[in-house]
Backbone as ProteinMPNN parsed JSONL, in Angstrom:
{"seq_chain_A": "MPKENSQRASVLQHVSQNVRRLRLLAHLSQSALAELSGVSRRMLVAIEAGEKNVSLSTLDRVAEALNVAFSDLIQAPGSPDPSRINEVAWTGTHAGSKAVLLSKATASREVELWEWTLEPGEEYHSQADAEGWSEQLYVFEGCLTLEMDEQVLHIAAGEFHMYASNRPHAYRNDGDGILRFVRNVVI", "coords_chain_A": {"N_chain_A": [[-13.241, -10.938, 13.188], [-11.797, -7.898, 14.405], [-11.797, -5.107, 12.79], [-9.258, -3.387, 12.828], [-7.663, -5.316, 14.336], [-7.923, -7.253, 12.253], [-6.152, -6.151, 10.143], [-3.856, -5.847, 11.5], [-3.446, -8.481, 11.436], [-2.901, -8.648, 8.348], [-0.633, -7.3, 8.41], [0.992, -8.873, 9.279], [1.28, -11.011, 8.15], [2.257, -10.105, 5.703], [4.899, -9.104, 6.63], [5.985, -11.684, 7.169], [6.255, -12.695, 4.973], [7.934, -11.334, 3.307], [10.458, -10.565, 4.72], [11.182, -13.189, 4.365], [11.699, -13.227, 2.487], [13.113, -11.228, 1.259], [15.488, -12.296, 2.497], [16.391, -15.181, 1.587], [16.954, -13.489, -0.996], [19.399, -11.652, -0.137], [20.843, -14.357, 0.111], [20.566, -15.602, 3.02], [21.017, -17.736, 4.525], [18.116, -18.272, 7.911], [19.392, -18.496, 9.892], [22.366, -17.385, 9.744], [21.689, -15.0, 8.82], [20.111, -14.502, 11.966], [22.371, -14.173, 13.006], [23.14, -12.222, 12.434], [20.98, -10.393, 12.779], [21.208, -10.571, 15.009], [18.283, -11.299, 16.832], [17.018, -13.81, 17.372], [17.292, -17.18, 15.905], [14.652, -18.993, 16.438], [13.272, -17.046, 16.228], [13.19, -15.331, 14.234], [11.953, -18.028, 12.504], [9.888, -18.704, 13.613], [8.51, -15.961, 12.738], [8.472, -15.309, 9.964], [6.616, -17.373, 9.575], [5.014, -16.814, 10.021], [3.867, -16.244, 12.983], [4.59, -14.76, 14.862], [4.174, -11.647, 16.318], [6.049, -9.196, 15.764], [7.972, -7.453, 17.778], [8.462, -3.418, 17.193], [11.028, -2.335, 17.628], [12.751, -5.123, 16.737], [12.463, -5.429, 14.593], [13.194, -3.323, 13.27], [16.318, -4.011, 13.47], [15.803, -6.154, 12.037], [15.413, -5.153, 9.654], [17.943, -3.706, 8.985], [19.538, -5.019, 9.604], [19.128, -6.783, 6.694], [20.445, -4.671, 5.467], [18.087, -2.468, 4.433], [14.776, -1.037, 4.3], [12.662, -0.841, 7.249], [10.394, -0.022, 6.282], [10.093, -1.072, 3.916], [9.441, -4.292, 4.988], [7.143, -4.264, 6.594], [5.34, -3.967, 4.432], [2.693, -4.169, 1.563], [3.844, -6.59, -0.269], [3.836, -6.503, -3.294], [3.289, -3.682, -4.595], [1.658, -1.493, -5.846], [1.884, 0.982, -5.892], [4.805, 2.741, -4.16], [5.7, 4.843, -2.61], [3.453, 4.863, -0.801], [2.051, 3.154, 2.399], [0.312, 3.198, 4.465], [0.04, 0.899, 6.52], [-1.061, -0.626, 10.132], [1.678, -0.872, 12.355], [2.126, -1.733, 14.847], [0.218, -2.678, 17.351], [-1.337, -1.834, 20.711], [-2.362, -2.555, 24.039], [-3.653, -1.142, 24.955], [-7.967, -0.667, 23.944], [-8.051, 0.448, 20.601], [-5.74, 1.698, 20.316], [-2.999, 2.151, 18.217], [-0.386, 2.648, 15.829], [0.305, 3.305, 12.833], [1.528, 3.249, 9.954], [2.18, 5.738, 6.939], [3.058, 6.836, 4.812], [6.294, 6.62, 2.471], [9.209, 8.497, 1.84], [11.581, 9.331, -0.252], [14.505, 10.472, 2.067], [16.615, 13.322, 0.882], [18.155, 15.712, 1.889], [16.833, 16.413, 3.998], [13.785, 16.347, 6.162], [11.062, 18.097, 7.026], [8.215, 19.519, 9.207], [4.658, 20.389, 9.553], [3.178, 22.037, 10.841], [-0.255, 22.914, 10.545], [-2.881, 24.992, 10.472], [-6.127, 25.998, 9.133], [-8.595, 29.196, 8.815], [-12.031, 28.907, 8.22], [-12.505, 29.241, 4.393], [-9.81, 29.675, 3.982], [-6.768, 30.113, 2.525], [-3.317, 28.964, 0.957], [-1.207, 29.81, -0.984], [1.476, 28.4, -3.057], [4.269, 28.227, -4.794], [6.493, 26.283, -6.712], [8.006, 23.542, -5.501], [11.757, 22.589, -5.46], [12.908, 20.365, -7.915], [12.654, 16.478, -6.958], [11.521, 17.182, -4.602], [8.597, 16.65, -2.636], [5.862, 16.218, -1.128], [4.138, 15.639, 2.197], [0.747, 14.943, 3.321], [-1.204, 14.934, 6.121], [-4.434, 14.614, 7.358], [-6.389, 16.2, 9.958], [-8.074, 16.67, 11.465], [-11.626, 18.726, 9.689], [-12.04, 19.576, 6.26], [-8.988, 19.212, 3.371], [-8.413, 20.872, 0.631], [-6.855, 20.543, -2.154], [-4.843, 22.142, -4.74], [-3.565, 21.413, -7.706], [-1.191, 22.376, -10.552], [-4.441, 21.753, -12.827], [-5.831, 19.843, -11.225], [-7.424, 19.036, -8.426], [-7.712, 17.596, -5.245], [-9.857, 16.093, -2.637], [-9.064, 16.36, 0.879], [-9.84, 14.405, 3.345], [-10.658, 14.149, 6.93], [-9.088, 12.337, 8.736], [-6.869, 10.769, 6.008], [-4.664, 11.136, 4.004], [-2.277, 12.185, 2.085], [0.776, 11.693, -0.692], [3.002, 13.727, -2.323], [4.375, 14.96, -5.675], [6.566, 17.858, -5.142], [7.059, 20.098, -7.266], [5.992, 21.609, -8.635], [3.651, 24.518, -8.797], [1.749, 23.99, -6.255], [-1.695, 24.385, -4.302], [-3.208, 25.077, -1.063], [-6.652, 24.804, 0.662], [-8.499, 25.493, 2.516], [-12.127, 25.095, 1.79], [-14.818, 24.161, 3.438], [-16.788, 25.088, 6.286], [-16.127, 24.573, 8.987], [-13.608, 24.431, 11.201], [-9.988, 23.822, 9.974], [-7.008, 21.741, 10.522], [-4.026, 19.953, 9.55], [-1.354, 18.058, 9.132], [2.026, 18.579, 7.267], [4.547, 17.44, 6.002], [7.562, 17.884, 4.459], [9.31, 17.182, 2.4], [13.089, 16.966, 1.693]], "CA_chain_A": [[-12.281, -9.609, 14.351], [-12.311, -6.074, 13.98], [-10.712, -4.182, 12.075], [-7.809, -2.563, 13.366], [-7.477, -6.742, 14.427], [-7.481, -7.797, 11.185], [-5.17, -4.741, 9.384], [-2.393, -6.266, 11.842], [-3.861, -9.484, 11.227], [-2.534, -8.818, 7.317], [0.614, -6.638, 8.348], [1.724, -10.189, 10.398], [2.027, -10.959, 6.897], [3.396, -8.755, 4.621], [6.33, -9.469, 7.027], [6.058, -13.346, 7.127], [6.409, -12.79, 3.408], [8.761, -9.964, 2.766], [11.665, -11.448, 5.472], [11.399, -14.611, 3.309], [12.039, -13.319, 0.254], [14.296, -10.618, 1.029], [16.884, -13.632, 3.131], [16.213, -14.789, -0.12], [18.111, -12.186, -1.989], [20.398, -11.932, 0.559], [21.84, -15.39, -0.043], [21.224, -15.665, 3.854], [20.297, -18.431, 5.754], [17.668, -17.926, 9.173], [20.821, -18.333, 10.858], [23.419, -15.898, 9.424], [20.487, -13.85, 9.458], [20.649, -13.849, 13.19], [23.149, -13.52, 14.337], [23.226, -10.423, 11.881], [20.395, -8.962, 13.61], [21.228, -10.806, 16.703], [17.022, -11.792, 16.521], [17.397, -15.608, 17.873], [16.853, -18.355, 14.482], [13.651, -19.396, 16.609], [11.488, -15.928, 16.417], [13.383, -15.593, 12.4], [11.047, -19.293, 12.18], [8.266, -17.384, 13.965], [7.841, -14.315, 11.805], [8.454, -16.145, 7.784], [6.215, -18.229, 9.276], [2.983, -15.594, 11.042], [2.623, -16.765, 14.052], [4.411, -14.222, 15.465], [3.605, -10.93, 17.019], [7.133, -9.108, 16.307], [7.972, -5.716, 17.945], [9.083, -2.797, 16.253], [12.936, -2.734, 17.307], [13.215, -6.817, 16.27], [11.437, -5.52, 12.807], [13.799, -2.409, 13.05], [16.878, -5.139, 13.46], [15.851, -7.495, 10.915], [15.68, -4.793, 8.143], [19.577, -3.424, 9.433], [20.22, -6.725, 8.744], [18.832, -7.248, 5.232], [19.831, -3.598, 4.324], [15.786, -2.79, 3.857], [13.748, 0.751, 4.901], [12.13, -1.125, 8.124], [8.946, -0.271, 5.826], [9.97, -3.079, 3.161], [9.022, -4.919, 5.648], [5.595, -4.102, 6.784], [4.303, -3.207, 2.932], [2.184, -4.562, 1.31], [3.864, -7.566, -1.502], [2.915, -6.374, -4.974], [2.316, -2.841, -3.539], [1.468, -0.088, -7.366], [2.995, 3.127, -5.477], [5.394, 2.153, -3.66], [5.517, 5.22, -1.049], [1.65, 4.493, -0.015], [1.303, 2.201, 2.812], [-0.821, 2.76, 5.441], [-0.859, -0.259, 7.416], [-1.118, -0.713, 11.004], [2.133, -1.159, 12.261], [1.131, -1.257, 16.416], [-0.874, -2.294, 18.25], [-1.263, -1.754, 22.294], [-2.704, -3.906, 24.873], [-5.779, -1.061, 25.005], [-8.209, -1.116, 22.234], [-8.091, 1.923, 19.602], [-4.311, 2.272, 19.9], [-2.098, 2.098, 17.725], [0.771, 4.06, 15.008], [0.427, 3.622, 11.444], [3.028, 3.724, 8.945], [1.282, 5.155, 6.026], [3.844, 6.632, 2.962], [7.663, 7.242, 3.446], [10.026, 9.647, 0.765], [13.451, 9.523, 0.119], [15.509, 12.366, 1.604], [17.642, 13.468, 0.494], [18.78, 16.012, 3.151], [15.781, 16.863, 5.551], [12.716, 16.076, 6.482], [10.203, 19.283, 7.606], [7.469, 18.831, 10.108], [5.019, 21.587, 9.349], [1.365, 21.739, 11.75], [-1.336, 23.825, 9.224], [-4.905, 25.904, 10.57], [-6.823, 27.165, 7.753], [-10.324, 29.237, 9.492], [-12.822, 28.501, 6.74], [-11.987, 30.611, 2.723], [-8.258, 30.419, 3.95], [-5.618, 29.902, 1.597], [-2.104, 29.008, 0.555], [-0.973, 29.124, -2.545], [2.492, 27.763, -3.433], [5.631, 28.17, -5.701], [7.297, 24.863, -6.661], [9.797, 23.325, -5.19], [12.614, 22.008, -6.448], [12.95, 19.246, -8.096], [13.075, 15.732, -5.781], [11.196, 17.325, -2.936], [8.02, 15.604, -2.891], [4.941, 16.901, 0.583], [2.999, 14.391, 2.687], [-0.041, 15.17, 4.063], [-2.038, 14.438, 6.272], [-5.748, 15.965, 7.276], [-6.868, 16.079, 11.674], [-9.648, 18.088, 11.185], [-12.294, 19.165, 8.163], [-11.592, 18.791, 4.357], [-8.282, 19.559, 2.876], [-8.885, 21.068, -0.188], [-5.227, 20.235, -2.368], [-5.193, 22.64, -6.289], [-2.393, 21.443, -8.028], [-1.457, 22.697, -11.837], [-5.928, 22.14, -12.847], [-5.998, 18.897, -10.496], [-8.264, 19.829, -7.882], [-7.811, 17.273, -4.709], [-10.262, 16.45, -1.526], [-8.873, 15.167, 1.88], [-10.789, 14.166, 4.063], [-9.855, 14.451, 7.705], [-7.869, 10.435, 9.25], [-6.425, 10.816, 4.929], [-3.565, 11.358, 3.887], [-1.711, 12.65, 0.656], [1.632, 12.629, -1.087], [3.121, 14.317, -4.148], [5.556, 15.615, -5.86], [6.157, 19.808, -4.717], [7.605, 20.695, -8.084], [4.948, 22.443, -9.065], [3.021, 25.218, -8.421], [0.307, 23.433, -5.874], [-2.301, 25.74, -2.698], [-4.587, 24.608, -0.318], [-7.671, 25.753, 0.602], [-10.533, 25.24, 3.422], [-13.598, 25.593, 1.166], [-15.832, 24.023, 4.189], [-17.331, 25.481, 7.252], [-15.075, 24.709, 9.778], [-11.465, 24.626, 11.196], [-8.494, 22.577, 9.338], [-5.817, 21.997, 10.777], [-3.126, 19.173, 8.356], [-0.269, 18.194, 9.383], [2.386, 18.32, 6.318], [5.974, 16.925, 6.313], [8.53, 18.158, 2.764], [11.216, 15.783, 1.881], [13.805, 17.396, 0.787]], "C_chain_A": [[-12.482, -8.317, 13.521], [-11.693, -5.413, 13.215], [-9.515, -4.291, 11.642], [-7.192, -4.45, 13.34], [-7.299, -7.278, 13.191], [-6.456, -7.452, 10.038], [-3.614, -5.323, 9.989], [-1.923, -8.007, 11.528], [-2.298, -9.62, 9.579], [-1.364, -8.137, 6.952], [1.747, -7.999, 9.019], [2.244, -11.097, 8.783], [2.224, -10.909, 5.751], [4.783, -9.42, 5.056], [6.803, -10.583, 7.17], [7.074, -12.926, 5.314], [8.093, -12.544, 2.229], [10.037, -10.262, 2.905], [12.048, -13.012, 4.729], [12.336, -14.108, 2.703], [13.564, -12.13, 0.355], [15.85, -10.852, 1.969], [17.117, -13.575, 1.761], [17.329, -14.135, -1.519], [19.284, -11.069, -1.744], [21.766, -12.798, 0.675], [22.028, -15.547, 1.509], [20.424, -16.846, 4.004], [19.608, -17.734, 7.3], [18.619, -17.837, 9.665], [21.957, -17.503, 10.743], [22.257, -14.406, 9.753], [20.822, -13.26, 11.087], [21.729, -13.464, 14.392], [23.465, -11.784, 13.381], [22.609, -9.949, 12.452], [20.032, -9.11, 14.985], [19.28, -10.799, 17.589], [17.49, -13.29, 16.499], [16.714, -16.159, 16.597], [15.066, -18.203, 15.409], [12.522, -18.237, 16.337], [11.836, -15.711, 15.157], [12.196, -16.71, 12.323], [9.315, -18.737, 11.803], [7.622, -16.463, 13.665], [7.652, -14.819, 10.354], [6.804, -16.958, 7.991], [5.197, -17.314, 9.757], [3.13, -15.467, 11.29], [3.193, -15.826, 14.911], [4.091, -12.501, 15.737], [4.582, -9.772, 17.076], [7.02, -7.168, 17.284], [8.537, -5.139, 17.298], [11.017, -2.552, 16.462], [13.111, -4.265, 16.408], [12.985, -6.119, 14.519], [13.152, -5.064, 12.227], [15.663, -3.331, 12.41], [17.305, -5.688, 12.06], [16.395, -6.409, 9.411], [16.819, -4.147, 7.987], [20.295, -4.748, 8.825], [20.457, -6.652, 7.137], [18.944, -6.106, 4.931], [19.336, -2.889, 3.248], [15.819, -1.338, 4.955], [13.316, -1.139, 6.003], [10.47, -1.074, 6.971], [9.162, -1.274, 4.597], [9.728, -4.219, 3.555], [7.309, -5.59, 6.097], [4.682, -3.705, 4.903], [3.931, -3.96, 2.678], [3.473, -5.591, -0.087], [3.166, -6.735, -2.681], [2.624, -4.502, -4.917], [2.288, -1.715, -4.875], [2.048, 1.411, -7.213], [3.371, 2.29, -4.589], [5.155, 2.951, -2.077], [4.199, 5.097, -0.931], [1.769, 3.269, 1.176], [0.802, 1.994, 3.973], [-0.885, 1.414, 6.192], [-0.256, -0.224, 8.381], [0.491, -1.664, 11.536], [2.664, -1.869, 13.627], [0.325, -1.353, 16.919], [-0.936, -2.767, 19.622], [-2.16, -2.852, 22.967], [-3.72, -3.286, 25.283], [-6.21, -0.774, 23.405], [-7.86, 0.472, 21.986], [-5.97, 2.003, 19.788], [-3.296, 1.567, 19.546], [-1.188, 3.011, 16.526], [0.452, 2.501, 13.599], [1.283, 3.828, 9.801], [2.419, 4.275, 7.844], [1.949, 5.763, 5.318], [5.828, 6.685, 3.743], [8.441, 7.267, 1.703], [11.263, 8.724, 0.593], [13.733, 10.479, 0.396], [16.233, 12.071, 1.693], [19.54, 13.832, 1.833], [18.736, 16.651, 4.828], [14.635, 16.481, 5.164], [12.035, 17.606, 7.275], [9.298, 18.493, 7.928], [6.054, 20.62, 10.214], [3.704, 20.996, 10.04], [1.159, 22.771, 10.323], [-2.391, 24.376, 10.165], [-5.25, 26.223, 8.983], [-8.242, 27.639, 8.649], [-10.982, 28.71, 8.166], [-12.724, 29.414, 5.492], [-10.741, 31.047, 3.223], [-7.69, 29.493, 3.485], [-4.621, 29.7, 1.192], [-1.435, 28.848, -0.591], [0.992, 28.431, -2.632], [3.411, 27.967, -4.753], [5.879, 26.652, -5.614], [8.229, 25.002, -6.268], [10.57, 23.034, -6.278], [12.832, 20.786, -6.638], [12.808, 18.324, -7.208], [12.675, 15.751, -4.285], [9.851, 16.696, -3.138], [7.36, 16.557, -0.957], [4.412, 14.782, 0.839], [2.475, 15.109, 3.218], [-0.762, 14.743, 4.563], [-3.946, 14.844, 7.471], [-6.009, 15.147, 9.065], [-8.064, 16.23, 12.01], [-10.007, 18.867, 9.944], [-12.027, 18.272, 6.914], [-10.765, 19.816, 3.956], [-8.497, 19.93, 1.037], [-7.028, 21.075, -1.723], [-4.817, 21.038, -4.473], [-3.305, 22.379, -6.918], [-2.265, 21.097, -9.188], [-3.535, 22.714, -12.029], [-6.404, 20.71, -12.283], [-6.206, 19.114, -9.148], [-8.819, 18.684, -6.609], [-9.119, 17.511, -3.269], [-9.529, 15.194, -0.247], [-9.245, 15.235, 2.508], [-10.183, 14.2, 5.724], [-10.182, 12.649, 8.343], [-7.388, 10.234, 6.886], [-5.122, 11.476, 4.836], [-2.923, 11.323, 2.293], [-0.559, 12.606, 0.234], [2.041, 12.763, -2.557], [4.797, 15.431, -4.365], [5.421, 16.838, -5.955], [6.623, 20.478, -5.854], [7.266, 21.503, -8.59], [4.427, 23.142, -8.944], [2.009, 24.618, -7.8], [-0.142, 25.055, -4.256], [-3.384, 25.217, -1.599], [-5.558, 25.836, 0.385], [-8.572, 25.381, 1.253], [-11.373, 25.797, 2.789], [-14.643, 25.423, 2.321], [-15.908, 25.251, 4.636], [-16.559, 25.45, 8.847], [-13.89, 24.516, 10.336], [-11.232, 23.569, 10.15], [-7.879, 22.629, 8.849], [-4.946, 20.73, 9.914], [-1.946, 18.662, 9.299], [0.729, 17.564, 8.183], [4.236, 18.204, 6.229], [6.156, 17.197, 4.457], [9.402, 17.591, 3.398], [11.148, 16.118, 1.06], [15.028, 16.087, 0.184]], "O_chain_A": [[-13.051, -7.941, 12.496], [-10.496, -5.466, 13.495], [-8.907, -4.849, 10.729], [-6.416, -4.824, 12.462], [-6.243, -7.906, 13.107], [-6.027, -8.251, 9.206], [-2.557, -5.319, 9.359], [-0.836, -8.577, 11.43], [-1.251, -10.267, 9.607], [-0.912, -8.119, 5.807], [2.97, -7.961, 9.146], [3.324, -11.624, 8.516], [2.34, -11.801, 4.911], [5.569, -10.032, 4.332], [8.021, -10.693, 7.314], [8.238, -12.977, 4.919], [8.764, -13.016, 1.312], [10.827, -10.329, 1.963], [13.101, -13.648, 4.702], [13.49, -14.452, 2.45], [14.636, -12.196, -0.245], [16.828, -10.12, 2.123], [17.619, -12.743, 1.005], [18.056, -14.412, -2.473], [19.828, -10.202, -2.428], [22.923, -12.531, 0.999], [23.203, -15.651, 1.863], [19.254, -16.908, 3.626], [20.254, -16.865, 7.887], [18.815, -16.679, 10.036], [22.44, -16.956, 11.735], [22.15, -13.421, 10.484], [21.405, -12.238, 11.448], [21.915, -12.989, 15.513], [23.867, -10.677, 13.739], [23.055, -8.933, 12.984], [19.286, -8.53, 15.774], [19.106, -10.358, 18.725], [18.244, -13.784, 15.66], [15.652, -15.657, 16.229], [14.312, -17.322, 14.994], [11.304, -18.394, 16.252], [10.827, -15.831, 14.462], [11.174, -16.118, 11.976], [8.435, -18.537, 10.966], [6.519, -16.083, 14.057], [6.602, -14.637, 9.738], [5.997, -17.147, 7.081], [4.179, -17.925, 9.43], [3.265, -14.25, 11.17], [2.537, -15.742, 15.949], [3.46, -12.198, 14.725], [4.452, -9.08, 18.085], [6.247, -6.21, 17.278], [9.31, -5.748, 16.559], [11.92, -2.61, 15.627], [13.712, -4.222, 15.334], [13.488, -6.574, 13.491], [13.951, -5.63, 11.481], [16.082, -3.258, 11.254], [18.311, -5.726, 11.352], [17.239, -6.629, 8.542], [17.014, -3.84, 6.811], [21.132, -5.165, 8.024], [21.508, -6.52, 6.51], [18.043, -5.706, 4.193], [19.628, -2.672, 2.072], [16.513, -0.892, 5.869], [13.604, -2.26, 5.586], [9.64, -1.983, 6.961], [8.376, -2.2, 4.399], [9.733, -5.189, 2.797], [6.678, -6.642, 6.001], [3.575, -3.25, 4.617], [4.39, -4.967, 3.218], [3.896, -4.775, -0.905], [1.967, -6.463, -2.747], [1.504, -4.174, -5.309], [3.221, -0.924, -4.733], [2.419, 2.371, -7.889], [2.72, 1.331, -4.173], [4.775, 2.48, -1.005], [4.055, 6.243, -1.358], [1.49, 2.189, 0.655], [0.772, 0.901, 4.538], [-1.992, 0.926, 6.418], [0.935, 0.077, 8.299], [0.598, -2.856, 11.25], [3.652, -2.592, 13.5], [-0.473, -0.442, 17.14], [-0.652, -3.941, 19.858], [-2.565, -3.866, 22.398], [-4.66, -3.869, 25.823], [-5.597, -0.68, 22.342], [-7.541, 1.365, 22.771], [-5.264, 2.58, 18.96], [-2.738, 0.659, 20.161], [-1.492, 4.202, 16.463], [0.44, 1.271, 13.631], [1.34, 4.658, 8.894], [1.812, 3.348, 7.309], [1.533, 5.25, 4.279], [6.319, 6.748, 4.87], [8.318, 6.477, 0.768], [11.687, 7.728, 1.178], [13.565, 11.471, -0.313], [16.769, 11.096, 2.22], [20.591, 13.334, 2.238], [19.399, 16.995, 5.807], [14.371, 16.266, 3.981], [12.738, 18.107, 8.152], [9.138, 17.341, 7.526], [6.389, 21.673, 10.755], [3.258, 19.859, 9.89], [1.944, 23.194, 9.475], [-2.654, 23.366, 10.817], [-4.588, 26.604, 8.017], [-8.953, 26.764, 9.143], [-10.375, 28.167, 7.243], [-12.935, 30.59, 5.789], [-10.354, 32.213, 3.146], [-7.85, 28.303, 3.756], [-4.528, 30.719, 0.508], [-1.143, 27.76, -1.088], [1.289, 27.945, -1.541], [2.837, 27.729, -5.817], [5.549, 25.934, -4.67], [9.104, 25.865, -6.341], [10.355, 23.113, -7.487], [12.966, 20.024, -5.681], [12.756, 18.907, -6.125], [13.0, 15.084, -3.302], [9.954, 15.962, -4.12], [7.994, 17.143, -0.079], [4.363, 13.678, 0.297], [3.079, 16.041, 3.749], [-1.422, 13.947, 3.895], [-3.849, 15.626, 8.416], [-5.866, 13.954, 9.333], [-8.827, 15.804, 12.876], [-9.204, 19.496, 9.254], [-11.883, 17.081, 6.64], [-11.128, 20.992, 3.971], [-8.752, 18.974, 0.304], [-6.343, 22.097, -1.738], [-4.556, 20.209, -5.344], [-2.264, 22.967, -6.628], [-2.751, 20.026, -9.553], [-4.089, 23.625, -11.413], [-7.416, 20.286, -12.842], [-5.192, 19.411, -8.517], [-10.042, 18.546, -6.566], [-9.384, 18.638, -2.852], [-9.443, 13.966, -0.269], [-9.319, 16.418, 2.839], [-8.957, 14.302, 5.7], [-11.236, 12.013, 8.337], [-7.887, 9.172, 6.517], [-4.684, 12.297, 5.642], [-3.174, 10.422, 1.494], [-0.091, 13.678, 0.616], [1.64, 12.199, -3.574], [5.638, 16.091, -3.754], [4.489, 17.298, -6.614], [6.689, 21.687, -5.63], [8.039, 22.306, -9.111], [3.623, 22.291, -8.562], [1.044, 24.506, -8.556], [0.467, 25.951, -3.67], [-4.567, 25.129, -1.928], [-5.415, 27.043, 0.576], [-9.558, 24.894, 0.699], [-11.578, 26.99, 3.013], [-15.441, 26.356, 2.408], [-15.491, 26.267, 4.08], [-16.574, 26.39, 9.641], [-12.999, 24.437, 9.49], [-11.997, 22.746, 9.647], [-7.603, 23.023, 7.717], [-5.897, 20.415, 9.198], [-1.896, 19.216, 10.397], [0.584, 16.373, 7.908], [4.947, 19.175, 6.485], [5.387, 16.913, 3.538], [9.992, 17.535, 4.476], [10.378, 16.105, 0.1], [15.819, 16.352, -0.721]]}, "name": "protein", "num_of_chains": 1, "seq": "MPKENSQRASVLQHVSQNVRRLRLLAHLSQSALAELSGVSRRMLVAIEAGEKNVSLSTLDRVAEALNVAFSDLIQAPGSPDPSRINEVAWTGTHAGSKAVLLSKATASREVELWEWTLEPGEEYHSQADAEGWSEQLYVFEGCLTLEMDEQVLHIAAGEFHMYASNRPHAYRNDGDGILRFVRNVVI"}
């Protein structure tokens, strides 16, 4: 089985386990959850059995009915870092078409989405953000050097990192080529 298909299969197992666990925690029968979510009982039975490739909109309705976040349904049960998801949430009919939920963060006010480009040798130094703020970085091209306190991380293309930004930090392009990344600031 190709890696993307095996990733999608593991997410279906996570959804199956999580929907059942969260439904039972909420003291709901499958019929009661069906009524609350507008998803048929037959579909819920198939989801909990891991037999159904479920749509994102169906998962949204189930999550809302269970009063949980969408990410709570697809995240691996018992994950040591609840902010890091990195799970395939959707695959298309064409090979390579997919949506991957990388991470989640709770926002109290807003989320800012930034596109950054740094030429070789360029760097940006940031002061500490307010307590409770965090950043999510995803590198598209090149390798980002992230410096926080005495810690130096190298985030390559296709990788991501999330961290509390309440301390000074810097972005650097130590490579020979262009660096492109997306930065979400969660406030």
